[in-house]
Amino acid sequence: QVQLVESGGNLVKPGGSLRLSCAASGFSFSDYYMTWIRQTPGKGLEWISYIGGNGDTAYYSDSVKGRFTISRDNAKSSLHLQLSGLTVEDTAVYHCARLVYSNGWYHFDYWGRGTQVTVSS
Amino acid sequence: SYELTQPPSVSVSPGQTASITCSGDHLGDKFVYWYQLKPGQSPLLIIYEDTKRPSDITERFSASSSGNTATLTISGTQPLDEAHYYCQAWDKSAVFGGGTKLTVL
């Protein structure tokens, strides 16, 4: 069965950096776009980044562009998100999710439980 | 930017039918997706492409979409259905509604 397990979340000071990882299993990892979505009590869900199956395509929301970098290691079935220049507004639970293509559009068919990132001085 | 609006909360008695709405400009022209979020669990896709249900999702969940509003319906609501529900559609990127907390009283 499809499993996505995030790790790497932590408490970090404003301006700091962090690297999140997502271990995938149960499917052919390289065949799928993968994405990061963050969840906050105040703002709900926010889609922040995706990466193509072979890593050649990436998207970032305006809120993280220039500060976050998505990457993947298909040999290890792992997805990563490098966070830098963190602010308190980046405090959230970060979920990785699989994107599946259907009828001209994508949706997020499997998600991980998430990893907590807290930015505080 | 495109926005989806959901009621912050909906309450329902066990066994009754709950309806959660999601509104956006010309939403009926887009596919709508619904996700269930429970604390400490992986978010769950419960509806895709307006009305389709993944094979492992109970038939008690159904949905519709027309005009500017999509509606998620939960029939025979059970305590285990208590969760946050989010609608999602695509504009220039994925857009989520603000989420609705379903309380089963």
Short mmCIF file of C-alpha atoms in Angstrom, two decimals:
data_model
loop_
_atom_site.label_atom_id
_atom_site.label_comp_id
_atom_site.label_asym_id
_atom_site.label_seq_id
_atom_site.Cartn_x
_atom_site.Cartn_y
_atom_site.Cartn_z
CA GLN A 1 0.00 0.00 0.00
CA VAL A 2 1.06 3.57 -0.59
CA GLN A 3 2.88 5.11 2.35
CA LEU A 4 4.36 8.56 2.76
CA VAL A 5 6.29 9.35 5.93
CA GLU A 6 7.67 12.82 6.60
CA SER A 7 10.53 13.70 8.89
CA GLY A 8 12.84 16.58 9.72
CA GLY A 9 10.46 19.00 11.37
CA ASN A 10 11.79 20.92 14.35
CA LEU A 11 11.82 24.14 16.32
CA VAL A 12 13.97 26.70 14.54
CA LYS A 13 14.72 30.39 15.04
CA PRO A 14 13.62 33.04 12.56
CA GLY A 15 16.07 33.20 9.68
CA GLY A 16 17.04 29.59 10.20
CA SER A 17 17.01 26.61 7.88
CA LEU A 18 15.63 23.10 7.91
CA ARG A 19 15.48 20.13 5.57
CA LEU A 20 12.33 18.05 5.43
CA SER A 21 12.20 14.56 3.97
CA CYS A 22 9.43 12.26 2.83
CA ALA A 23 10.01 8.53 2.47
CA ALA A 24 7.71 6.94 -0.09
CA SER A 25 6.83 3.26 -0.52
CA GLY A 26 4.24 1.07 -2.16
CA PHE A 27 4.34 2.62 -5.63
CA SER A 28 6.72 3.44 -8.48
CA PHE A 29 7.99 6.72 -7.06
CA SER A 30 9.58 8.10 -10.22
CA ASP A 31 6.29 7.81 -12.12
CA TYR A 32 4.60 10.48 -10.04
CA TYR A 33 4.73 14.19 -9.45
CA MET A 34 5.15 14.85 -5.73
CA THR A 35 4.17 17.86 -3.72
CA TRP A 36 4.40 19.61 -0.36
CA ILE A 37 1.34 21.10 1.29
CA ARG A 38 1.39 22.86 4.63
CA GLN A 39 -1.34 23.13 7.21
CA THR A 40 -1.84 25.82 9.81
CA PRO A 41 -4.69 26.33 12.27
CA GLY A 42 -5.24 29.85 10.99
CA LYS A 43 -4.80 29.54 7.22
CA GLY A 44 -5.76 25.92 6.67
CA LEU A 45 -4.10 24.14 3.75
CA GLU A 46 -1.63 25.81 1.44
CA TRP A 47 -0.02 24.16 -1.58
CA ILE A 48 3.58 25.31 -1.69
CA SER A 49 5.62 23.21 -4.09
CA TYR A 50 5.64 20.34 -6.54
CA ILE A 51 8.28 18.48 -8.52
CA GLY A 52 8.05 16.37 -11.65
CA GLY A 53 8.80 12.70 -11.75
CA ASN A 54 12.37 13.07 -12.96
CA GLY A 55 13.00 16.28 -11.05
CA ASP A 56 13.10 18.55 -14.09
CA THR A 57 9.96 20.51 -13.28
CA ALA A 58 9.30 22.43 -10.09
CA TYR A 59 6.75 24.94 -8.87
CA TYR A 60 6.77 27.18 -5.84
CA SER A 61 4.04 29.36 -4.39
CA ASP A 62 4.81 33.03 -4.09
CA SER A 63 4.95 32.66 -0.32
CA VAL A 64 8.02 30.38 -0.44
CA LYS A 65 9.64 31.16 -3.81
CA GLY A 66 13.32 31.94 -3.42
CA ARG A 67 13.46 30.49 0.10
CA PHE A 68 12.39 26.85 -0.29
CA THR A 69 13.84 24.24 -2.66
CA ILE A 70 12.16 20.97 -3.55
CA SER A 71 14.16 17.94 -4.69
CA ARG A 72 13.83 14.19 -5.00
CA ASP A 73 15.99 11.10 -5.03
CA ASN A 74 14.22 8.49 -7.14
CA ALA A 75 16.80 5.83 -6.30
CA LYS A 76 15.82 6.17 -2.64
CA SER A 77 12.13 6.98 -3.23
CA SER A 78 12.51 10.13 -1.20
CA LEU A 79 11.28 13.68 -1.51
CA HIS A 80 12.90 16.66 0.16
CA LEU A 81 12.16 20.27 0.94
CA GLN A 82 14.96 22.62 1.93
CA LEU A 83 13.59 25.53 3.95
CA SER A 84 15.63 28.68 4.47
CA GLY A 85 14.99 32.25 5.56
CA LEU A 86 12.27 30.94 7.84
CA THR A 87 9.76 33.29 9.41
CA VAL A 88 7.06 32.74 12.02
CA GLU A 89 4.56 32.58 9.14
CA ASP A 90 6.21 29.34 8.02
CA THR A 91 5.14 27.60 11.22
CA ALA A 92 2.95 24.71 10.06
CA VAL A 93 2.59 21.00 9.65
CA TYR A 94 4.21 20.07 6.35
CA HIS A 95 2.64 17.20 4.42
CA CYS A 96 4.04 15.47 1.39
CA ALA A 97 1.47 14.17 -1.06
CA ARG A 98 1.34 12.29 -4.32
CA LEU A 99 -0.13 13.95 -7.37
CA VAL A 100 -2.15 11.83 -9.74
CA TYR A 101 -3.29 12.91 -13.20
CA SER A 102 -6.89 12.34 -14.23
CA ASN A 103 -9.15 13.93 -16.82
CA GLY A 104 -6.81 16.79 -17.53
CA TRP A 105 -6.16 17.75 -13.93
CA TYR A 106 -4.16 16.59 -10.94
CA HIS A 107 -5.27 15.78 -7.44
CA PHE A 108 -3.60 14.71 -4.23
CA ASP A 109 -4.50 11.07 -3.78
CA TYR A 110 -2.19 10.06 -0.93
CA TRP A 111 -0.79 12.18 1.87
CA GLY A 112 1.60 11.70 4.74
CA ARG A 113 0.77 12.56 8.33
CA GLY A 114 3.06 15.53 8.25
CA THR A 115 5.98 16.92 10.20
CA GLN A 116 5.75 19.97 12.46
CA VAL A 117 7.90 23.02 11.74
CA THR A 118 7.85 25.71 14.41
CA VAL A 119 9.63 29.00 13.84
CA SER A 120 10.10 30.94 17.05
CA SER A 121 12.77 32.91 18.83
CA SER B 1 -6.49 35.37 -6.67
CA TYR B 2 -9.13 32.68 -6.73
CA GLU B 3 -10.89 31.95 -3.46
CA LEU B 4 -13.02 29.12 -2.14
CA THR B 5 -15.35 29.81 0.77
CA GLN B 6 -16.52 27.22 3.28
CA PRO B 7 -18.51 27.62 6.48
CA PRO B 8 -16.12 27.40 9.44
CA SER B 9 -18.27 24.85 11.23
CA VAL B 10 -21.19 22.51 10.74
CA SER B 11 -22.91 20.49 13.43
CA VAL B 12 -24.98 17.37 12.94
CA SER B 13 -26.63 14.75 15.12
CA PRO B 14 -25.53 11.12 14.75
CA GLY B 15 -27.46 9.37 12.01
CA GLN B 16 -28.48 12.60 10.31
CA THR B 17 -27.24 14.08 7.05
CA ALA B 18 -24.54 16.73 7.03
CA SER B 19 -23.93 19.12 4.16
CA ILE B 20 -20.81 21.21 3.70
CA THR B 21 -20.72 23.85 1.00
CA CYS B 22 -17.84 25.31 -0.95
CA SER B 23 -18.33 28.46 -3.01
CA GLY B 24 -16.23 30.12 -5.69
CA ASP B 25 -16.65 32.04 -8.90
CA HIS B 26 -17.73 29.69 -11.67
CA LEU B 27 -16.81 26.76 -9.47
CA GLY B 28 -19.10 24.54 -11.53
CA ASP B 29 -16.70 24.98 -14.45
CA LYS B 30 -13.87 23.43 -12.45
CA PHE B 31 -13.34 20.03 -10.91
CA VAL B 32 -13.77 20.04 -7.12
CA TYR B 33 -11.94 17.74 -4.73
CA TRP B 34 -12.72 17.09 -1.07
CA TYR B 35 -10.31 16.02 1.68
CA GLN B 36 -10.91 14.86 5.24
CA LEU B 37 -8.40 15.83 7.92
CA LYS B 38 -8.26 14.30 11.38
CA PRO B 39 -5.63 15.18 14.00
CA GLY B 40 -2.59 12.94 13.84
CA GLN B 41 -3.75 11.14 10.70
CA SER B 42 -2.89 11.46 7.04
CA PRO B 43 -5.36 13.64 5.18
CA LEU B 44 -7.73 11.56 3.10
CA LEU B 45 -9.06 12.18 -0.40
CA ILE B 46 -12.79 11.45 -0.20
CA ILE B 47 -14.14 12.97 -3.43
CA TYR B 48 -12.43 13.74 -6.73
CA GLU B 49 -13.65 15.27 -9.98
CA ASP B 50 -16.79 16.70 -8.35
CA THR B 51 -18.58 13.47 -7.57
CA LYS B 52 -16.25 10.46 -7.75
CA ARG B 53 -15.39 8.48 -4.68
CA PRO B 54 -12.14 6.51 -4.27
CA SER B 55 -12.79 2.79 -3.94
CA ASP B 56 -11.98 2.70 -0.24
CA ILE B 57 -14.29 5.57 0.73
CA THR B 58 -17.69 4.77 2.20
CA GLU B 59 -20.80 5.40 0.09
CA ARG B 60 -22.04 7.66 2.87
CA PHE B 61 -19.91 10.39 1.29
CA SER B 62 -21.28 12.01 -1.85
CA ALA B 63 -20.89 15.34 -3.56
CA SER B 64 -22.25 17.60 -6.24
CA SER B 65 -21.22 20.79 -7.96
CA SER B 66 -23.14 23.36 -9.98
CA GLY B 67 -22.96 27.07 -10.61
CA ASN B 68 -20.82 28.65 -7.95
CA THR B 69 -21.28 26.01 -5.25
CA ALA B 70 -20.09 22.51 -4.55
CA THR B 71 -21.62 20.46 -1.77
CA LEU B 72 -20.26 17.53 0.21
CA THR B 73 -22.97 15.38 1.75
CA ILE B 74 -22.42 12.87 4.52
CA SER B 75 -25.38 10.61 5.09
CA GLY B 76 -25.96 8.63 8.28
CA THR B 77 -23.26 10.71 9.97
CA GLN B 78 -21.22 8.83 12.55
CA PRO B 79 -18.98 10.09 15.35
CA LEU B 80 -15.96 8.91 13.35
CA ASP B 81 -16.88 11.44 10.65
CA GLU B 82 -15.98 14.28 13.00
CA ALA B 83 -13.09 16.01 11.21
CA HIS B 84 -12.12 19.04 9.17
CA TYR B 85 -13.18 18.95 5.54
CA TYR B 86 -11.51 20.97 2.80
CA CYS B 87 -12.60 21.57 -0.76
CA GLN B 88 -10.00 22.19 -3.46
CA ALA B 89 -10.03 23.36 -7.05
CA TRP B 90 -7.48 24.51 -9.60
CA ASP B 91 -6.99 28.02 -10.78
CA LYS B 92 -3.42 29.03 -11.63
CA SER B 93 -2.47 26.63 -8.84
CA ALA B 94 -4.23 24.42 -6.34
CA VAL B 95 -6.62 26.44 -4.19
CA PHE B 96 -8.08 25.16 -0.95
CA GLY B 97 -11.13 26.37 0.88
CA GLY B 98 -10.68 27.52 4.46
CA GLY B 99 -11.95 24.23 5.84
CA THR B 100 -15.07 23.23 7.75
CA LYS B 101 -15.04 21.61 11.17
CA LEU B 102 -17.76 18.97 11.28
CA THR B 103 -19.00 18.27 14.79
CA VAL B 104 -21.15 15.24 15.45
CA LEU B 105 -23.13 16.03 18.57
#
